[in-house]
mmCIF file of N, CA and C in Angstrom:
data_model
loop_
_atom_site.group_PDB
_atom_site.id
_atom_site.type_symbol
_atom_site.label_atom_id
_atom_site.label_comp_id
_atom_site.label_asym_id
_atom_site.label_seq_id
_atom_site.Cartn_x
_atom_site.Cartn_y
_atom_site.Cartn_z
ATOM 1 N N UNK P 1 98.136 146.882 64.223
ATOM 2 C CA UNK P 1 97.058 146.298 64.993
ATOM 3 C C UNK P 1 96.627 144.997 64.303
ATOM 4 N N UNK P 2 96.813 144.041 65.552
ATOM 5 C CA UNK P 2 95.884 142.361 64.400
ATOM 6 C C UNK P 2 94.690 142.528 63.895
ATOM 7 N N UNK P 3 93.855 142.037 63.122
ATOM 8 C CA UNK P 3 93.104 141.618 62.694
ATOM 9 C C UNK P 3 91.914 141.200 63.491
ATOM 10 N N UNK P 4 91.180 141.363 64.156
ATOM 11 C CA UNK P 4 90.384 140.670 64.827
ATOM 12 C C UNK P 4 89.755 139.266 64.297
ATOM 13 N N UNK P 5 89.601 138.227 65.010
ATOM 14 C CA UNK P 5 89.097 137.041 64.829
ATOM 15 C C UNK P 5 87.812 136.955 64.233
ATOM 16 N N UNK P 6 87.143 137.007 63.345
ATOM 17 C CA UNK P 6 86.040 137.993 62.783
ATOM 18 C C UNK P 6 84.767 136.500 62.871
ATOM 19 N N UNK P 7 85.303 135.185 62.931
ATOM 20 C CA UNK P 7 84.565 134.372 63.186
ATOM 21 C C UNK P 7 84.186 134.174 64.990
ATOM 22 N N UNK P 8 84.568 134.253 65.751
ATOM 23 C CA UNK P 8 84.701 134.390 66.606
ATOM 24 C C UNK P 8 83.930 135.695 67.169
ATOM 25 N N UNK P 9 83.709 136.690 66.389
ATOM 26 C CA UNK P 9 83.225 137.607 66.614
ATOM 27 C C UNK P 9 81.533 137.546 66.275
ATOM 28 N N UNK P 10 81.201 136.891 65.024
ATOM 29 C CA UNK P 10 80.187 136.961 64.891
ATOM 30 C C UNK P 10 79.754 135.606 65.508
ATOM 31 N N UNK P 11 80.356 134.759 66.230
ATOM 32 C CA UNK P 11 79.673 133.867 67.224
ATOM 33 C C UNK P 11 79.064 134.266 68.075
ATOM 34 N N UNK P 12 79.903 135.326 68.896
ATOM 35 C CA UNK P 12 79.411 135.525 70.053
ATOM 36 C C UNK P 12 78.449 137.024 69.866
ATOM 37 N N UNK P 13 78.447 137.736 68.765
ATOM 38 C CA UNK P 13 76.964 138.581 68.753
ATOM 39 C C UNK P 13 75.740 137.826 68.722
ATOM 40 N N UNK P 14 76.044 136.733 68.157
ATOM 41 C CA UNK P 14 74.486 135.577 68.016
ATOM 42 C C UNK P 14 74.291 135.061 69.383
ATOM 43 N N UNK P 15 75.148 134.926 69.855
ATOM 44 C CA UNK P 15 74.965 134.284 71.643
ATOM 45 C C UNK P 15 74.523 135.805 72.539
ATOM 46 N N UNK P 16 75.553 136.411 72.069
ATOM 47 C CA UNK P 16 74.602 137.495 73.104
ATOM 48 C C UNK P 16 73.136 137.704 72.697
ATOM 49 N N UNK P 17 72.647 138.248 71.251
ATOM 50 C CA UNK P 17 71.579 138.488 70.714
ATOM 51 C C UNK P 17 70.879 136.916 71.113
ATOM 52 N N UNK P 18 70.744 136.268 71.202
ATOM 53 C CA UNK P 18 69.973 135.360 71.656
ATOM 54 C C UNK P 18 69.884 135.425 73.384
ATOM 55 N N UNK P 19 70.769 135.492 74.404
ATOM 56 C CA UNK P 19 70.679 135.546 75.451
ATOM 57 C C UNK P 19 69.969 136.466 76.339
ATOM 58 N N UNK P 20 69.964 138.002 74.704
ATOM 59 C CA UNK P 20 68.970 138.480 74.770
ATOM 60 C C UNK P 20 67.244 138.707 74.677
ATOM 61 N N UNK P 21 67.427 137.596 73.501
ATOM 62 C CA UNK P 21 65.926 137.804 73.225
ATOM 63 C C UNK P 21 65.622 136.078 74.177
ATOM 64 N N UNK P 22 66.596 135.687 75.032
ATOM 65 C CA UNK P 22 65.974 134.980 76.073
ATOM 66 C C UNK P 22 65.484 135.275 76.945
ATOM 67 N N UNK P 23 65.918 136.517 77.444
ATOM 68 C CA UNK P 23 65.472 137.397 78.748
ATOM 69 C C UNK P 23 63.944 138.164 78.197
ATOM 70 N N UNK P 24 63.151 138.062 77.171
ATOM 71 C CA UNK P 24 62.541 138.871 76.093
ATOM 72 C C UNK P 24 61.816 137.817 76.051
ATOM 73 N N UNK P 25 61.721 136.377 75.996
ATOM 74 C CA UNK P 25 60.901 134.967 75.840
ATOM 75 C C UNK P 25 60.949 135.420 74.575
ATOM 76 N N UNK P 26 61.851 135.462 73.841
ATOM 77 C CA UNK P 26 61.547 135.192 72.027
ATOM 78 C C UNK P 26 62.377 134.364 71.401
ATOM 79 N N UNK P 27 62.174 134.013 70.215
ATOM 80 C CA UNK P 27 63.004 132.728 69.663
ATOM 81 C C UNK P 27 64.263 133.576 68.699
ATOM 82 N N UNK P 28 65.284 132.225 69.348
ATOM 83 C CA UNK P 28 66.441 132.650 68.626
ATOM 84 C C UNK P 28 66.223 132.845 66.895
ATOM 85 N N UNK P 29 67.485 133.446 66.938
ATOM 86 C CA UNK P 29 67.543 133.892 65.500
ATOM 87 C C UNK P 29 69.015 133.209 65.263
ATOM 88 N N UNK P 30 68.654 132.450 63.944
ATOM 89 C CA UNK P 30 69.936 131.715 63.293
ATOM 90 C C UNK P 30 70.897 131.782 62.388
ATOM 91 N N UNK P 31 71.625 131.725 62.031
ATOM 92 C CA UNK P 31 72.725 132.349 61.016
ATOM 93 C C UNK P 31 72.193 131.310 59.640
ATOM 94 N N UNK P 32 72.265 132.411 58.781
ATOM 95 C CA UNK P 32 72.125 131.659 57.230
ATOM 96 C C UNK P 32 73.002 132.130 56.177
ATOM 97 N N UNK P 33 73.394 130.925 56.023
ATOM 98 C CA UNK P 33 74.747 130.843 54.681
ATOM 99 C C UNK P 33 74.505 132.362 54.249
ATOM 100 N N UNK P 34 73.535 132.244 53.298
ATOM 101 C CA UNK P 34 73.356 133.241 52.122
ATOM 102 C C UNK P 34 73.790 134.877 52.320
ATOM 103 N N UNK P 35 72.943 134.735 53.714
ATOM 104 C CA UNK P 35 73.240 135.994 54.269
ATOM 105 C C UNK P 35 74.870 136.778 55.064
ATOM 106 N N UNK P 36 75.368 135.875 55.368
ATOM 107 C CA UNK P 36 76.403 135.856 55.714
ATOM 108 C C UNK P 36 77.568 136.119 54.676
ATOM 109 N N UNK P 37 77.174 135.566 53.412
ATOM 110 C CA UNK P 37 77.871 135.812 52.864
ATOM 111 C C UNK P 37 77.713 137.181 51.877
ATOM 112 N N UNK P 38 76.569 137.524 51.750
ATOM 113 C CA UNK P 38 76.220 138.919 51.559
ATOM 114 C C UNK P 38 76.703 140.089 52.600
ATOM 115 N N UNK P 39 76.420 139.674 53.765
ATOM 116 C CA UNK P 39 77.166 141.086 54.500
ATOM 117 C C UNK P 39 78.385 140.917 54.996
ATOM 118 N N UNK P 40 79.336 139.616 54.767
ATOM 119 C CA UNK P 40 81.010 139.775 54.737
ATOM 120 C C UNK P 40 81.174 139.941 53.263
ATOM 121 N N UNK P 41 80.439 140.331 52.827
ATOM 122 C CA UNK P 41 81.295 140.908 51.066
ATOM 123 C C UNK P 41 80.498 142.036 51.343
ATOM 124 N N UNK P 42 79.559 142.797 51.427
ATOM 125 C CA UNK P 42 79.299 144.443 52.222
ATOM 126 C C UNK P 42 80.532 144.750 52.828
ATOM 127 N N UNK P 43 80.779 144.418 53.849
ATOM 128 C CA UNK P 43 81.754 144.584 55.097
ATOM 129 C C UNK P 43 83.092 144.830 54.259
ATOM 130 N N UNK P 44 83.816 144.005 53.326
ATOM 131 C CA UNK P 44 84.759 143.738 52.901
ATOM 132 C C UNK P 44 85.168 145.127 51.747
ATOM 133 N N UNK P 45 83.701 145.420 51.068
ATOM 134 C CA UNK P 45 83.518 146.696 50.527
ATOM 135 C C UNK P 45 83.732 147.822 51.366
ATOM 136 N N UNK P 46 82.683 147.845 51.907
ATOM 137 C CA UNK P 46 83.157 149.398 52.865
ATOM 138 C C UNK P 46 84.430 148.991 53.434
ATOM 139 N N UNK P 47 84.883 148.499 53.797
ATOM 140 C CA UNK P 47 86.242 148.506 54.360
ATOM 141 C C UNK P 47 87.319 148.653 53.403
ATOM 142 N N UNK P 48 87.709 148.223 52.417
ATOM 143 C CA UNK P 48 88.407 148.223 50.998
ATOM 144 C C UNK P 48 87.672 150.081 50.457
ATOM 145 N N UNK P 49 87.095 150.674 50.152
ATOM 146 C CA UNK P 49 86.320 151.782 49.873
ATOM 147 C C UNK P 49 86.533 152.732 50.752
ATOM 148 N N UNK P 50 86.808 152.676 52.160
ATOM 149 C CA UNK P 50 87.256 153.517 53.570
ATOM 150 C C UNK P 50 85.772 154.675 53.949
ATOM 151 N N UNK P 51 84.439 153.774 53.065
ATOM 152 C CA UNK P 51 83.309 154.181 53.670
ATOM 153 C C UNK P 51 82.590 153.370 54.693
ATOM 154 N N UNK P 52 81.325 154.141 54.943
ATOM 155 C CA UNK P 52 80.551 153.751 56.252
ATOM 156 C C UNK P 52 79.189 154.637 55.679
ATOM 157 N N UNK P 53 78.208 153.367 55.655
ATOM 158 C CA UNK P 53 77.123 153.659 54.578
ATOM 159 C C UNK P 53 76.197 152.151 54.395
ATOM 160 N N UNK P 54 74.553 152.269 54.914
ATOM 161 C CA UNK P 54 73.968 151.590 54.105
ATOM 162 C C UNK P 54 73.814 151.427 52.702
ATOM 163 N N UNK P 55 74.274 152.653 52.232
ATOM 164 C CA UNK P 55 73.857 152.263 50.691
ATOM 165 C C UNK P 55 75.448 152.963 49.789
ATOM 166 N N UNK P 56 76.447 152.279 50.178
ATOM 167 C CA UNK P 56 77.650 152.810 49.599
ATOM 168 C C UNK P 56 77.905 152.036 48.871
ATOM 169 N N UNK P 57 77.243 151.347 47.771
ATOM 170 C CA UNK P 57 77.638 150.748 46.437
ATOM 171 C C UNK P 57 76.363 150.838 46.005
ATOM 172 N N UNK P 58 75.384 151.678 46.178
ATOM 173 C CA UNK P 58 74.302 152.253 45.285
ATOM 174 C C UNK P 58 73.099 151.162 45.636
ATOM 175 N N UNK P 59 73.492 150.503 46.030
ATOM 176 C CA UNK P 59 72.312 149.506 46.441
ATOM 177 C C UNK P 59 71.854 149.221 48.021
ATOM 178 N N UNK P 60 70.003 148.790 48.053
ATOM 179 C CA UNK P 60 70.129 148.811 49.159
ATOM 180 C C UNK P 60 70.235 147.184 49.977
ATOM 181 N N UNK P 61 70.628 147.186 50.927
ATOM 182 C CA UNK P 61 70.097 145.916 51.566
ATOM 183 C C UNK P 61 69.461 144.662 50.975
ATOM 184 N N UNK P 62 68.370 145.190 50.594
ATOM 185 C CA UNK P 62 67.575 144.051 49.948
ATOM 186 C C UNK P 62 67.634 143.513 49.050
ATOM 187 N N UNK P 63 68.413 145.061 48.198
ATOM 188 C CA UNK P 63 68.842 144.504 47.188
ATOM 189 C C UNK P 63 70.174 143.496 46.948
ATOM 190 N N UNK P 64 70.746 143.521 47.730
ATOM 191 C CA UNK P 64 72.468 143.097 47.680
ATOM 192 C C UNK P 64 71.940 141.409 48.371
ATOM 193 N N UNK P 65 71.308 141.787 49.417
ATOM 194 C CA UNK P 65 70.520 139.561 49.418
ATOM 195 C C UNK P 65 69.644 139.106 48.404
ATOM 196 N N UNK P 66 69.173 140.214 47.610
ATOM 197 C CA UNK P 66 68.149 139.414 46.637
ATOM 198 C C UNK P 66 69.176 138.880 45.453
ATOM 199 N N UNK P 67 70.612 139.571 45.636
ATOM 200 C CA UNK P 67 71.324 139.564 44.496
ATOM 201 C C UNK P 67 71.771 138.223 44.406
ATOM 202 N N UNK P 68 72.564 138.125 45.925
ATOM 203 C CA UNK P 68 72.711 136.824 46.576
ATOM 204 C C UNK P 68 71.876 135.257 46.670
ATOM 205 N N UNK P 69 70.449 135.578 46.400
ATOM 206 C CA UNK P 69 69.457 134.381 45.661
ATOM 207 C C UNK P 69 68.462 134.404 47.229
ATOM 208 N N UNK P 70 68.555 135.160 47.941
ATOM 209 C CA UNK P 70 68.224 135.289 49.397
ATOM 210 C C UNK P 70 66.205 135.844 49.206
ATOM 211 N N UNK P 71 65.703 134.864 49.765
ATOM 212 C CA UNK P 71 63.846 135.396 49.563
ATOM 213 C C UNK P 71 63.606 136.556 50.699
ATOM 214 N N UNK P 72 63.011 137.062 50.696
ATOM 215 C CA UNK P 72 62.791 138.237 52.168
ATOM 216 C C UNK P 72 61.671 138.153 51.841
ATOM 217 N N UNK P 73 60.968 138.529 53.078
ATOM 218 C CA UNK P 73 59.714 139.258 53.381
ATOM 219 C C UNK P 73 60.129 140.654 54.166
ATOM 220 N N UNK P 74 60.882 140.734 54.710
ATOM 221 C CA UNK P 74 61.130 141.522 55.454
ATOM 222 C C UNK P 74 62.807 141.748 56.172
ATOM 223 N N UNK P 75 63.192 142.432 56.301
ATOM 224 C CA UNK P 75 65.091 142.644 56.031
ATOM 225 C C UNK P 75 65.274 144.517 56.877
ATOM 226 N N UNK P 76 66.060 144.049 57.402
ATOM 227 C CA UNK P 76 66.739 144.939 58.224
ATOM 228 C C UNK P 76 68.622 144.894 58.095
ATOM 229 N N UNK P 77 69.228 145.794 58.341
ATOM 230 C CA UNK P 77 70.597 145.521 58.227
ATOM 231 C C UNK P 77 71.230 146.597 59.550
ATOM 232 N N UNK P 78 72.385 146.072 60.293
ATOM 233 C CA UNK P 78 72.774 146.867 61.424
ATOM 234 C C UNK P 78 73.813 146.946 60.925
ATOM 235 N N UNK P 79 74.548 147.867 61.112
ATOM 236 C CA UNK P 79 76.205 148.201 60.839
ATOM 237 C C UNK P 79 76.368 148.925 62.160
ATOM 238 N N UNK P 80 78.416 148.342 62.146
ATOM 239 C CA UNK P 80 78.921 149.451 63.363
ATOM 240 C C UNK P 80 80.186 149.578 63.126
ATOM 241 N N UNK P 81 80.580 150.247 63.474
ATOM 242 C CA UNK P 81 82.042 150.795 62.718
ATOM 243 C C UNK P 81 82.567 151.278 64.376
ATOM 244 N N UNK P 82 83.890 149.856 64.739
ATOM 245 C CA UNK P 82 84.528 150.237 66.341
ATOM 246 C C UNK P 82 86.070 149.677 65.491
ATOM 247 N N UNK P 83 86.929 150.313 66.629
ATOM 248 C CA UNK P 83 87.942 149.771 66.362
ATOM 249 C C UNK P 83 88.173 148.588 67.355
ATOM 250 N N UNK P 84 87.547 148.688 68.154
ATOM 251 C CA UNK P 84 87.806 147.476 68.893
ATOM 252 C C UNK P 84 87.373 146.199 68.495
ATOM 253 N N UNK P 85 87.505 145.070 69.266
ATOM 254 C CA UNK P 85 86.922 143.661 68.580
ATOM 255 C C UNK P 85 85.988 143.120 69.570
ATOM 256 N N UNK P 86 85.477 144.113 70.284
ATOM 257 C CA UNK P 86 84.619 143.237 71.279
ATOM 258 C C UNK P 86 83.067 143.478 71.068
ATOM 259 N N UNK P 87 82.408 142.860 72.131
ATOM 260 C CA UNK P 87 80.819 142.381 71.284
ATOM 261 C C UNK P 87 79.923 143.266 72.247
ATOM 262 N N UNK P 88 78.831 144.092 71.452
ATOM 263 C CA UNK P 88 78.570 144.631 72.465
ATOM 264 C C UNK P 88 77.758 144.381 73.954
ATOM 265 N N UNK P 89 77.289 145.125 74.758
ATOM 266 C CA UNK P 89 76.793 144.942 75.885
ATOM 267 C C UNK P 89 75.473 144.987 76.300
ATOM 268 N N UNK P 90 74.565 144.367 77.009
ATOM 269 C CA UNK P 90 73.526 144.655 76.827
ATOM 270 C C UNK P 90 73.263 145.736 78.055
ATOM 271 N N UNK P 91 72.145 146.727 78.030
ATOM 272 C CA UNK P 91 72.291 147.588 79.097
ATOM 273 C C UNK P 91 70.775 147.977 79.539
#
């Protein structure tokens, strides 16, 4: 099985998630370096590891962007584990 286009992928969750919170009158939400690069090295772990887990390298969330140099006030993290490559739907 290929690889899915994984840039391409997280384009279009930000377009949907925005198209969503257009229908919602709320303001988009934007992609930031820091973070991005914190949860494609998460991602890259559990996947290399063959787990599925917020906290499967002992740390949580906040901790793994604070590690990253990332400020929070507040932090949430979504995971999904498909074999497919498509984005989801809104319903």
């Amino acid at each position: 099985m290929p690889l899915p286009d994984l840039a391409s992928i997280e384009t279009a969750l930000f377009q949907k998630t925005n198209a969503l919170r257009d229908q919602k009158h709320l303001e988009h939400v934007s992609r930031n370096t820091t973070l991005t690069i914190a949860a494609r090295s998460y991602a890259s772990y559990l996947a290399d590891k063959g787990v599925f887990s917020h906290t499967a390298d002992g740390l949580s969330a906040e901790e793994r962007v604070s590690l990253e140099g990332y400020k929070w006030c507040k932090l949430s993290e979504n995971l999904s584990l498909r074999r497919q490559s498509q984005v989801f739907t809104a319903t």
